[in-house]
Amino acid sequence: MEKILFAVQKSGRLNEDSVGLLKECGISIDTSKEQLKIPSSNYPLEVLYLRNADIPEYVQDGVADIGILGENVVVESEANIEILKKLNFSKCRLSMAIPKNVEYIGLQYFQGKKIATSYPNTTKVFLKKNNIQADIHVITGSVEIAPNIGLADGICDLVSSGSTLFLNGLKEVEVILKSEAVLVCNKKLSPEKRKMVEEICFRIETVLTARKKKYVLLNVPDENLQLIIELLHGITSPTVMKLARQDWSSLHAVIEEQEFWNIVGQLKKLGAEGILVLDIEKMVS
Ligand code: PRT
């Protein structure tokens, strides 16, 4: 039987969540990372531990069939690969930033200016689209220090909390790309491998759907049962069970976590008691 070659970042921000997601999908892999290629013990799959920045080319060339990496790297690489799914972790944005004491007059600020970045392709495409001609300096690390040492008038770099910009006296002025971890695959997979990739996508979807939902159990007085059922408009009709206590029922429902916070006050006002909120491990809709 063929094996899927799955590229995962060897070490760095994406590693733990990527390996964790595979495990939640029931795919066991050794995390020792001493070897580049490690077979799963219970699934026809081999994990290739690679640098995030190298994954687009490996997937494009078919050295790996599928992989998890930052969307920003997919865009920057301009590789001919397919994005299968956004994975809802490692969220960040690629932004332009300038010294905080400089007045920002809009994108025209960058006309004829020097911009330091590790993302020259994405930056060039953005500037061209906006008719801005600027001088791009490619730097591979510590881009945020470039304005302070007189190397550039602004930068284009990844931002998540914004503290790196703040600590370096910079302010974010334009977001040019929003990014998160994505699942990508080679565009010319054999029909057999395509089927295997679909199976992996199904498992990932099952895990991601479950992460957004909660299983809620609560005891409610029968006089308000109908009102509470209407509040809990979850994925399916809630389960209602009679309690030993007279005129009371137990309700079970699956709802979005945010929705739970929106309605918990109303549930209490309607007399709900013993409210339990549980994580769901997997959910097939
Ligand atoms: O070496 P390799 O190629 O494997 O990895 P990498 O150099 O891409 O390194 P890594 O592990 O740092 O980042 C992997 C991916 O995580 C990136 O490609 C993004 O998709 C994602 N990600 C999410 C981030 C950040 N958040 C992030 N904050 N990548 C980098 N940063 C850096 C940013 O460059 C800046 O220096 O963190 C700093 C800003 O963070 P804040 O929180 O101060 O704003």
Tab-separated table of N, CA, C and O in Angstrom, residues 95-99 102-107 109-110 155 165 170-175:
chain	number	residue	atom	x	y	z
A	95	SER	N	2.409	42.767	8.008
A	95	SER	CA	2.048	44.185	8.058
A	95	SER	C	3.211	45.102	7.744
A	95	SER	O	4.375	44.748	7.948
A	96	MET	N	2.861	46.287	7.266
A	96	MET	CA	3.854	47.351	7.072
A	96	MET	C	3.876	48.149	8.378
A	96	MET	O	2.811	48.407	8.976
A	97	ALA	N	5.080	48.527	8.793
A	97	ALA	CA	5.199	49.330	10.016
A	97	ALA	C	6.253	50.412	9.809
A	97	ALA	O	7.197	50.225	9.024
A	98	ILE	N	6.074	51.522	10.514
A	98	ILE	CA	7.018	52.659	10.392
A	98	ILE	C	7.325	53.180	11.801
A	98	ILE	O	6.601	52.860	12.761
A	99	PRO	N	8.373	54.005	11.963
A	99	PRO	CA	8.668	54.552	13.290
A	99	PRO	C	7.441	55.271	13.855
A	99	PRO	O	6.740	55.993	13.130
A	102	VAL	N	6.732	59.069	13.402
A	102	VAL	CA	6.621	59.621	12.046
A	102	VAL	C	5.146	59.652	11.653
A	102	VAL	O	4.411	58.696	11.911
A	103	GLU	N	4.730	60.769	11.030
A	103	GLU	CA	3.314	60.863	10.630
A	103	GLU	C	3.049	59.945	9.432
A	103	GLU	O	3.840	59.920	8.480
A	104	TYR	N	1.963	59.181	9.502
A	104	TYR	CA	1.628	58.288	8.385
A	104	TYR	C	0.552	58.958	7.534
A	104	TYR	O	-0.549	59.230	8.012
A	105	ILE	N	0.885	59.184	6.275
A	105	ILE	CA	-0.041	59.917	5.404
A	105	ILE	C	-0.817	58.988	4.476
A	105	ILE	O	-1.429	59.417	3.513
A	106	GLY	N	-0.722	57.683	4.761
A	106	GLY	CA	-1.330	56.708	3.849
A	106	GLY	C	-0.227	56.034	3.040
A	106	GLY	O	0.965	56.329	3.236
A	107	LEU	N	-0.645	55.167	2.122
A	107	LEU	CA	0.345	54.354	1.393
A	107	LEU	C	1.397	55.168	0.656
A	107	LEU	O	2.518	54.698	0.435
A	109	TYR	N	3.177	57.266	1.734
A	109	TYR	CA	4.353	57.393	2.602
A	109	TYR	C	5.514	56.557	2.054
A	109	TYR	O	6.684	56.936	2.133
A	110	PHE	N	5.156	55.362	1.491
A	110	PHE	CA	6.203	54.423	1.066
A	110	PHE	C	6.780	54.729	-0.317
A	110	PHE	O	7.726	54.092	-0.747
A	155	ILE	N	9.166	48.762	7.584
A	155	ILE	CA	9.370	47.318	7.424
A	155	ILE	C	8.070	46.646	7.013
A	155	ILE	O	6.988	47.221	7.161
A	165	LEU	N	6.888	45.091	17.570
A	165	LEU	CA	6.846	46.420	16.950
A	165	LEU	C	6.942	47.488	18.033
A	165	LEU	O	7.741	48.422	17.949
A	170	LEU	N	8.026	51.034	16.761
A	170	LEU	CA	7.367	51.053	15.449
A	170	LEU	C	5.851	50.991	15.616
A	170	LEU	O	5.347	50.533	16.652
A	171	LYS	N	5.134	51.444	14.588
A	171	LYS	CA	3.661	51.303	14.605
A	171	LYS	C	3.210	50.621	13.310
A	171	LYS	O	3.776	50.860	12.239
A	172	GLU	N	2.171	49.789	13.473
A	172	GLU	CA	1.632	49.039	12.335
A	172	GLU	C	0.728	49.979	11.543
A	172	GLU	O	-0.167	50.596	12.119
A	173	VAL	N	0.966	50.090	10.216
A	173	VAL	CA	0.144	51.033	9.453
A	173	VAL	C	-0.680	50.372	8.347
A	173	VAL	O	-1.675	50.942	7.902
A	174	GLU	N	-0.270	49.208	7.879
A	174	GLU	CA	-1.058	48.508	6.850
A	174	GLU	C	-0.953	47.004	7.071
A	174	GLU	O	0.146	46.489	7.261
A	175	VAL	N	-2.081	46.315	7.035
A	175	VAL	CA	-2.056	44.845	7.062
A	175	VAL	C	-2.135	44.387	5.611
A	175	VAL	O	-3.095	44.721	4.916
